[in-house]
mmCIF file of C-alpha atoms in Angstrom:
data_model
loop_
_atom_site.group_PDB
_atom_site.id
_atom_site.type_symbol
_atom_site.label_atom_id
_atom_site.label_comp_id
_atom_site.label_asym_id
_atom_site.label_seq_id
_atom_site.Cartn_x
_atom_site.Cartn_y
_atom_site.Cartn_z
ATOM 1 C CA MET A 699 -6.083 -9.508 -0.821
ATOM 2 C CA SER A 700 -8.900 -7.814 -2.730
ATOM 3 C CA GLU A 701 -12.647 -7.685 -2.368
ATOM 4 C CA THR A 702 -15.261 -6.512 -4.828
ATOM 5 C CA VAL A 703 -18.126 -4.272 -3.873
ATOM 6 C CA GLY A 704 -21.314 -4.684 -5.912
ATOM 7 C CA ALA A 705 -22.723 -1.725 -7.774
ATOM 8 C CA VAL A 706 -25.399 0.454 -6.051
ATOM 9 C CA SER A 707 -28.055 2.534 -7.630
ATOM 10 C CA VAL A 708 -26.991 5.897 -8.843
ATOM 11 C CA TRP A 709 -29.333 7.759 -6.441
ATOM 12 C CA ASP A 710 -28.159 5.723 -3.445
ATOM 13 C CA HIS A 711 -24.560 6.428 -4.398
ATOM 14 C CA LEU A 712 -25.133 10.097 -4.860
ATOM 15 C CA ASN A 713 -26.586 10.346 -1.383
ATOM 16 C CA LYS A 714 -23.443 8.697 -0.046
ATOM 17 C CA VAL A 715 -21.211 10.996 -2.078
ATOM 18 C CA LEU A 716 -22.979 14.131 -0.762
ATOM 19 C CA GLU A 717 -22.597 12.749 2.785
ATOM 20 C CA PHE A 718 -18.833 12.402 2.369
ATOM 21 C CA ARG A 719 -18.147 15.559 0.263
ATOM 22 C CA TYR A 720 -17.898 17.877 3.235
ATOM 23 C CA ARG A 721 -16.360 15.636 5.812
ATOM 24 C CA ALA A 722 -13.071 16.917 7.177
ATOM 25 C CA ASN A 723 -11.345 13.554 6.750
ATOM 26 C CA LEU A 724 -11.833 13.223 3.013
ATOM 27 C CA PRO A 725 -8.492 12.047 1.656
ATOM 28 C CA LYS A 726 -6.670 14.368 -0.639
ATOM 29 C CA VAL A 727 -6.041 12.893 -4.096
ATOM 30 C CA SER A 728 -3.019 13.708 -6.265
ATOM 31 C CA ILE A 729 -3.518 13.104 -9.955
ATOM 32 C CA ILE A 730 -0.228 12.751 -11.846
ATOM 33 C CA LEU A 731 -0.163 13.313 -15.585
ATOM 34 C CA PRO A 732 3.029 12.992 -17.657
ATOM 35 C CA THR A 733 2.968 14.838 -21.041
ATOM 36 C CA TYR A 734 5.127 15.089 -24.126
ATOM 37 C CA ASN A 735 3.669 16.606 -27.363
ATOM 38 C CA ASP A 736 0.205 15.403 -26.416
ATOM 39 C CA ALA A 737 -1.897 18.355 -27.597
ATOM 40 C CA GLN A 738 -4.230 16.185 -29.619
ATOM 41 C CA ALA A 739 -5.310 13.988 -26.703
ATOM 42 C CA LEU A 740 -4.821 16.223 -23.728
ATOM 43 C CA SER A 741 -7.990 18.367 -23.596
ATOM 44 C CA SER A 742 -10.439 15.551 -22.908
ATOM 45 C CA THR A 743 -8.254 14.271 -20.082
ATOM 46 C CA LEU A 744 -7.911 17.643 -18.445
ATOM 47 C CA GLN A 745 -11.632 18.376 -18.897
ATOM 48 C CA SER A 746 -12.568 15.209 -17.081
ATOM 49 C CA VAL A 747 -10.279 16.170 -14.184
ATOM 50 C CA TRP A 748 -11.674 19.684 -13.876
ATOM 51 C CA GLU A 749 -15.231 18.404 -13.882
ATOM 52 C CA GLN A 750 -14.615 16.334 -10.784
ATOM 53 C CA LYS A 751 -16.961 17.282 -7.923
ATOM 54 C CA TYR A 752 -14.495 16.639 -5.219
ATOM 55 C CA PRO A 753 -13.188 19.159 -2.741
ATOM 56 C CA ASP A 754 -9.629 18.172 -2.200
ATOM 57 C CA TYR A 755 -7.412 17.136 -5.150
ATOM 58 C CA GLU A 756 -4.445 18.392 -7.018
ATOM 59 C CA LEU A 757 -3.238 17.820 -10.560
ATOM 60 C CA ILE A 758 0.534 17.429 -11.082
ATOM 61 C CA VAL A 759 1.646 17.702 -14.720
ATOM 62 C CA ILE A 760 5.130 16.564 -15.574
ATOM 63 C CA ASP A 761 6.172 17.698 -19.038
ATOM 64 C CA ALA A 762 9.212 16.409 -20.894
ATOM 65 C CA GLY A 763 9.852 19.454 -23.080
ATOM 66 C CA SER A 764 6.771 19.495 -25.370
ATOM 67 C CA THR A 765 7.232 21.574 -28.542
ATOM 68 C CA ASP A 766 3.555 21.543 -29.612
ATOM 69 C CA ARG A 767 0.573 23.188 -27.884
ATOM 70 C CA THR A 768 0.669 20.862 -24.878
ATOM 71 C CA LEU A 769 1.721 23.504 -22.294
ATOM 72 C CA GLU A 770 -0.604 26.044 -23.784
ATOM 73 C CA ILE A 771 -3.537 23.696 -23.281
ATOM 74 C CA VAL A 772 -2.441 22.872 -19.784
ATOM 75 C CA ASP A 773 -2.277 26.589 -18.990
ATOM 76 C CA SER A 774 -5.828 27.097 -20.337
ATOM 77 C CA PHE A 775 -7.006 24.798 -17.529
ATOM 78 C CA ARG A 776 -4.946 26.467 -14.849
ATOM 79 C CA THR A 777 -6.375 26.703 -11.350
ATOM 80 C CA ASP A 778 -4.935 26.905 -7.838
ATOM 81 C CA ASN A 779 -4.778 23.037 -7.606
ATOM 82 C CA LEU A 780 -2.593 22.648 -10.780
ATOM 83 C CA ARG A 781 1.212 22.298 -10.449
ATOM 84 C CA VAL A 782 3.428 21.949 -13.496
ATOM 85 C CA PHE A 783 6.951 20.510 -13.468
ATOM 86 C CA SER A 784 9.511 19.536 -16.049
ATOM 87 C CA ALA A 785 11.383 16.339 -16.824
ATOM 88 C CA ALA A 786 14.620 16.095 -18.765
ATOM 89 C CA HIS A 787 13.499 13.145 -20.866
ATOM 90 C CA PHE A 788 10.296 11.365 -21.629
ATOM 91 C CA ASN A 789 9.932 8.180 -19.574
ATOM 92 C CA ARG A 790 6.346 7.712 -18.446
ATOM 93 C CA TYR A 791 7.125 5.639 -15.388
ATOM 94 C CA LYS A 792 9.963 7.844 -14.249
ATOM 95 C CA MET A 793 7.700 10.913 -14.662
ATOM 96 C CA TRP A 794 4.990 9.265 -12.587
ATOM 97 C CA ASN A 795 7.502 8.531 -9.873
ATOM 98 C CA GLN A 796 8.669 12.131 -10.028
ATOM 99 C CA GLY A 797 5.132 13.352 -9.637
ATOM 100 C CA ALA A 798 4.521 10.949 -6.756
ATOM 101 C CA SER A 799 7.529 12.319 -4.894
ATOM 102 C CA LEU A 800 6.005 15.832 -5.164
ATOM 103 C CA ALA A 801 2.480 14.780 -4.309
ATOM 104 C CA ARG A 802 0.656 15.975 -1.265
ATOM 105 C CA GLY A 803 -2.295 13.598 -1.493
ATOM 106 C CA ARG A 804 -3.210 10.556 0.598
ATOM 107 C CA TYR A 805 -4.109 8.710 -2.611
ATOM 108 C CA LEU A 806 -2.412 8.774 -6.019
ATOM 109 C CA SER A 807 -4.092 8.531 -9.385
ATOM 110 C CA PHE A 808 -1.996 7.989 -12.513
ATOM 111 C CA LEU A 809 -3.359 9.318 -15.788
ATOM 112 C CA TYR A 810 -1.894 9.910 -19.275
ATOM 113 C CA PRO A 811 -3.233 11.934 -22.177
ATOM 114 C CA GLY A 812 -6.052 9.918 -23.679
ATOM 115 C CA ALA A 813 -7.305 8.447 -20.305
ATOM 116 C CA SER A 814 -10.137 10.247 -18.603
ATOM 117 C CA TYR A 815 -12.703 9.992 -15.795
ATOM 118 C CA LEU A 816 -16.143 9.059 -17.129
ATOM 119 C CA TRP A 817 -18.137 10.632 -14.300
ATOM 120 C CA CYS A 818 -17.866 13.887 -12.406
ATOM 121 C CA TYR A 819 -18.126 11.832 -9.187
ATOM 122 C CA SER A 820 -15.349 9.322 -10.055
ATOM 123 C CA LEU A 821 -13.016 10.634 -7.372
ATOM 124 C CA ALA A 822 -15.809 10.990 -4.815
ATOM 125 C CA TYR A 823 -16.983 7.491 -5.497
ATOM 126 C CA MET A 824 -13.568 5.912 -5.087
ATOM 127 C CA MET A 825 -12.636 7.905 -1.968
ATOM 128 C CA ASN A 826 -15.998 7.125 -0.482
ATOM 129 C CA LEU A 827 -15.197 3.446 -1.127
ATOM 130 C CA ALA A 828 -11.764 3.903 0.485
ATOM 131 C CA LEU A 829 -13.215 5.476 3.598
ATOM 132 C CA GLN A 830 -15.882 2.772 3.945
ATOM 133 C CA HIS A 831 -13.116 0.127 3.922
ATOM 134 C CA SER A 832 -10.612 1.795 6.258
ATOM 135 C CA GLU A 833 -8.426 3.232 3.532
ATOM 136 C CA PRO A 834 -7.016 0.152 1.844
ATOM 137 C CA SER A 835 -3.723 0.224 -0.033
ATOM 138 C CA ILE A 836 -5.433 0.135 -3.433
ATOM 139 C CA VAL A 837 -8.954 0.835 -4.678
ATOM 140 C CA TYR A 838 -9.836 0.150 -8.281
ATOM 141 C CA SER A 839 -12.752 0.203 -10.607
ATOM 142 C CA GLY A 840 -13.652 -1.020 -14.044
ATOM 143 C CA SER A 841 -12.312 0.742 -17.091
ATOM 144 C CA MET A 842 -13.640 1.193 -20.627
ATOM 145 C CA MET A 843 -10.977 0.333 -23.185
ATOM 146 C CA ARG A 844 -11.172 1.635 -26.821
ATOM 147 C CA SER A 845 -9.290 0.058 -29.564
ATOM 148 C CA GLY A 846 -7.781 1.955 -32.490
ATOM 149 C CA ASP A 847 -10.951 1.570 -34.535
ATOM 150 C CA GLY A 848 -13.122 2.881 -31.647
ATOM 151 C CA GLU A 849 -14.517 -0.440 -30.478
ATOM 152 C CA ALA A 850 -15.157 -0.393 -26.723
ATOM 153 C CA SER A 851 -14.803 -3.169 -24.158
ATOM 154 C CA ILE A 852 -14.845 -3.337 -20.370
ATOM 155 C CA LEU A 853 -11.731 -4.254 -18.403
ATOM 156 C CA PHE A 854 -12.370 -5.537 -14.887
ATOM 157 C CA ARG A 855 -10.923 -8.718 -13.355
ATOM 158 C CA ARG A 856 -10.084 -10.192 -10.007
ATOM 159 C CA TYR A 857 -6.849 -8.977 -8.510
ATOM 160 C CA ASP A 858 -5.074 -12.188 -7.599
ATOM 161 C CA ASP A 859 -2.119 -14.403 -8.454
ATOM 162 C CA GLU A 860 -4.147 -16.407 -10.928
ATOM 163 C CA GLN A 861 -4.778 -13.411 -13.110
ATOM 164 C CA LEU A 862 -1.373 -11.722 -12.692
ATOM 165 C CA SER A 863 0.528 -14.947 -13.473
ATOM 166 C CA LYS A 864 -1.196 -14.889 -16.841
ATOM 167 C CA GLY A 865 0.044 -11.337 -17.453
ATOM 168 C CA LEU A 866 -3.441 -9.958 -16.878
ATOM 169 C CA GLN A 867 -4.044 -6.721 -14.904
ATOM 170 C CA PRO A 868 -7.312 -6.341 -13.003
ATOM 171 C CA THR A 869 -7.998 -3.067 -14.742
ATOM 172 C CA ALA A 870 -6.312 -0.186 -16.435
ATOM 173 C CA LEU A 871 -3.784 1.820 -14.411
ATOM 174 C CA ALA A 872 -6.085 4.878 -14.748
ATOM 175 C CA SER A 873 -8.714 3.006 -12.706
ATOM 176 C CA CYS A 874 -6.333 2.288 -9.814
ATOM 177 C CA TRP A 875 -5.889 4.625 -6.808
ATOM 178 C CA PHE A 876 -2.842 3.839 -4.703
ATOM 179 C CA ARG A 877 -2.395 5.026 -1.126
ATOM 180 C CA ALA A 878 0.692 7.250 -1.194
ATOM 181 C CA ASP A 879 2.472 5.507 1.730
ATOM 182 C CA THR A 880 1.973 2.065 0.090
ATOM 183 C CA PHE A 881 3.315 3.443 -3.206
ATOM 184 C CA GLY A 882 6.375 4.811 -1.331
ATOM 185 C CA LEU A 883 7.087 1.493 0.441
ATOM 186 C CA LEU A 884 6.934 -0.238 -2.908
ATOM 187 C CA ARG A 885 9.426 2.362 -4.212
ATOM 188 C CA GLY A 886 7.109 3.319 -6.968
ATOM 189 C CA PHE A 887 7.202 2.100 -10.569
ATOM 190 C CA SER A 888 10.191 0.160 -11.809
ATOM 191 C CA GLU A 889 11.718 2.021 -14.712
ATOM 192 C CA VAL A 890 13.235 -1.060 -16.320
ATOM 193 C CA TYR A 891 9.972 -2.241 -17.998
ATOM 194 C CA PRO A 892 9.228 0.181 -20.798
ATOM 195 C CA VAL A 893 5.605 -1.043 -21.323
ATOM 196 C CA ARG A 894 4.419 -3.116 -18.322
ATOM 197 C CA GLY A 895 5.596 -1.227 -15.342
ATOM 198 C CA SER A 896 2.051 -1.122 -13.930
ATOM 199 C CA LEU A 897 1.815 -4.938 -14.022
ATOM 200 C CA ASP A 898 5.082 -5.077 -12.018
ATOM 201 C CA LEU A 899 3.802 -2.602 -9.520
ATOM 202 C CA LEU A 900 0.546 -4.580 -9.042
ATOM 203 C CA CYS A 901 2.461 -7.826 -8.586
ATOM 204 C CA ARG A 902 4.671 -6.317 -5.900
ATOM 205 C CA ALA A 903 1.688 -4.717 -4.154
ATOM 206 C CA LEU A 904 -0.206 -7.987 -4.107
ATOM 207 C CA HIS A 905 2.704 -9.698 -2.393
ATOM 208 C CA SER A 906 3.453 -6.891 0.021
ATOM 209 C CA PRO A 907 2.626 -7.834 3.668
ATOM 210 C CA GLY A 908 -0.466 -6.191 4.972
ATOM 211 C CA ALA A 909 -1.532 -4.639 1.730
ATOM 212 C CA ARG A 910 -5.242 -4.628 0.888
ATOM 213 C CA ALA A 911 -7.252 -3.843 -2.229
ATOM 214 C CA VAL A 912 -10.980 -3.085 -2.583
ATOM 215 C CA ALA A 913 -12.701 -2.965 -5.964
ATOM 216 C CA THR A 914 -15.972 -1.890 -7.541
ATOM 217 C CA SER A 915 -17.106 -3.150 -10.900
ATOM 218 C CA ARG A 916 -18.519 0.238 -11.787
ATOM 219 C CA VAL A 917 -16.749 1.642 -14.865
ATOM 220 C CA LEU A 918 -15.301 5.005 -13.943
ATOM 221 C CA THR A 919 -12.521 5.655 -16.503
ATOM 222 C CA ASP A 920 -12.098 5.678 -20.236
ATOM 223 C CA HIS A 921 -8.835 4.235 -21.323
ATOM 224 C CA THR A 922 -7.417 4.298 -24.856
ATOM 225 C CA PRO A 923 -4.505 1.870 -25.098
ATOM 226 C CA TYR A 924 -1.195 3.017 -26.499
ATOM 227 C CA SER A 925 -0.312 2.428 -30.128
ATOM 228 C CA ASP A 926 0.009 -1.174 -31.281
ATOM 229 C CA SER A 927 3.169 -0.713 -33.302
ATOM 230 C CA GLN A 928 5.343 -3.823 -33.967
ATOM 231 C CA ALA A 929 7.959 -2.547 -31.553
ATOM 232 C CA ARG A 930 5.436 -1.983 -28.811
ATOM 233 C CA ILE A 931 3.755 -5.361 -29.271
ATOM 234 C CA LEU A 932 7.151 -7.083 -29.043
ATOM 235 C CA GLN A 933 8.124 -5.080 -25.932
ATOM 236 C CA HIS A 934 4.792 -5.788 -24.304
ATOM 237 C CA ALA A 935 5.357 -9.518 -24.816
ATOM 238 C CA PHE A 936 8.994 -9.336 -23.663
ATOM 239 C CA ASP A 937 8.086 -7.336 -20.489
ATOM 240 C CA THR A 938 5.262 -9.795 -19.699
ATOM 241 C CA TRP A 939 7.570 -12.772 -20.095
ATOM 242 C CA ARG A 940 10.131 -11.188 -17.723
ATOM 243 C CA LEU A 941 7.528 -10.168 -15.169
ATOM 244 C CA VAL A 942 5.728 -13.508 -15.002
ATOM 245 C CA ALA A 943 9.096 -15.300 -14.663
ATOM 246 C CA ARG A 944 10.256 -12.887 -11.978
ATOM 247 C CA HIS A 945 7.186 -13.012 -9.815
ATOM 248 C CA TYR A 946 5.837 -16.515 -10.571
ATOM 249 C CA GLY A 947 8.779 -18.488 -11.928
ATOM 250 C CA ARG A 948 9.939 -19.686 -15.343
ATOM 251 C CA GLN A 949 7.465 -22.520 -15.595
ATOM 252 C CA LYS A 950 4.568 -20.100 -15.323
ATOM 253 C CA ALA A 951 6.257 -17.799 -17.902
ATOM 254 C CA ILE A 952 6.566 -20.723 -20.387
ATOM 255 C CA ARG A 953 2.887 -21.573 -19.750
ATOM 256 C CA TRP A 954 1.961 -17.916 -20.451
ATOM 257 C CA LEU A 955 3.974 -17.926 -23.660
ATOM 258 C CA LEU A 956 2.363 -21.134 -24.933
ATOM 259 C CA SER A 957 -1.112 -19.788 -24.125
ATOM 260 C CA GLN A 958 -0.657 -16.803 -26.412
ATOM 261 C CA GLN A 959 -2.988 -17.044 -29.401
ATOM 262 C CA ASP A 960 -0.812 -14.641 -31.383
ATOM 263 C CA LEU A 961 2.423 -16.553 -30.677
ATOM 264 C CA GLY A 962 2.989 -16.947 -34.442
ATOM 265 C CA ARG A 963 2.454 -13.201 -34.983
ATOM 266 C CA LEU A 964 4.960 -12.472 -32.222
ATOM 267 C CA ALA A 965 7.467 -14.823 -33.798
ATOM 268 C CA GLY A 966 6.992 -13.160 -37.173
ATOM 269 C CA LEU A 967 7.420 -9.728 -35.704
ATOM 270 C CA TRP A 968 10.597 -10.768 -33.887
ATOM 271 C CA TRP A 969 12.040 -12.255 -37.078
ATOM 272 C CA ARG A 970 11.212 -9.103 -39.096
ATOM 273 C CA SER A 971 12.815 -6.920 -36.446
ATOM 274 C CA LEU A 972 15.979 -9.027 -36.610
ATOM 275 C CA ARG A 973 16.027 -8.915 -40.395
ATOM 276 C CA THR A 974 15.669 -5.155 -40.386
ATOM 277 C CA ALA A 975 18.441 -4.784 -37.731
ATOM 278 C CA PHE A 976 20.959 -6.878 -39.746
ATOM 279 C CA LEU A 977 19.859 -6.362 -43.295
ATOM 280 C CA GLY A 978 18.191 -3.006 -43.223
ATOM 281 C CA ARG A 979 14.916 -4.320 -44.815
#
């Protein structure tokens, strides 16, 4: 379903970007950003959006009742292509779905505070790629991932059943651009997976008839993973188990579980969570 386009020189690429910048058929991009008390991480994300040298995009912010400076920071970046909406409760996938239902763009980009575009031509590069390949269902790029201690690594994999059945995404969600009609046909993110809704969406997209994906190995986003709290680690593992079993069968799910190097750690976390629930310590 996916094909990878090799990297080109910066100058060759810039020439192509400038060629496409003023074409009437450039696809509009809707960037959807859910927020909730994210003042500390928000500015860098918004700055990377406003620095985009792309003529037709909108930013949709969905806020779940922030009580810190989040909305003040959003307002400081206000332009005509910013729209702000509210959500009753914080649920990142539900808020992304809400934003998608309000979007006017041909392609959807899903960010969160702490994720950012690394290059002012990130949108232009990816939409250039989309136009060159007849607007596929998904275009994706590499992503830089930063651990809690600041160590950086590159996330870029093939987008196929072999990777997904191991619980491995091809890249960070911030590095995926979904065509809006494809996202609608897939009915958006499932809201029943608290941590791995993006893996579920990518599995469903891969198996959707007629869907296509095109990728570039160029690293265009900076992605700081969510906190690695005990509860989140357990939820990540539980979601992955359920998703692999759902899309690839229980045997694949068992194989995934047995392949986990931190299986003992997961078992220990699970036991401690049970002990805390029943004994309070």
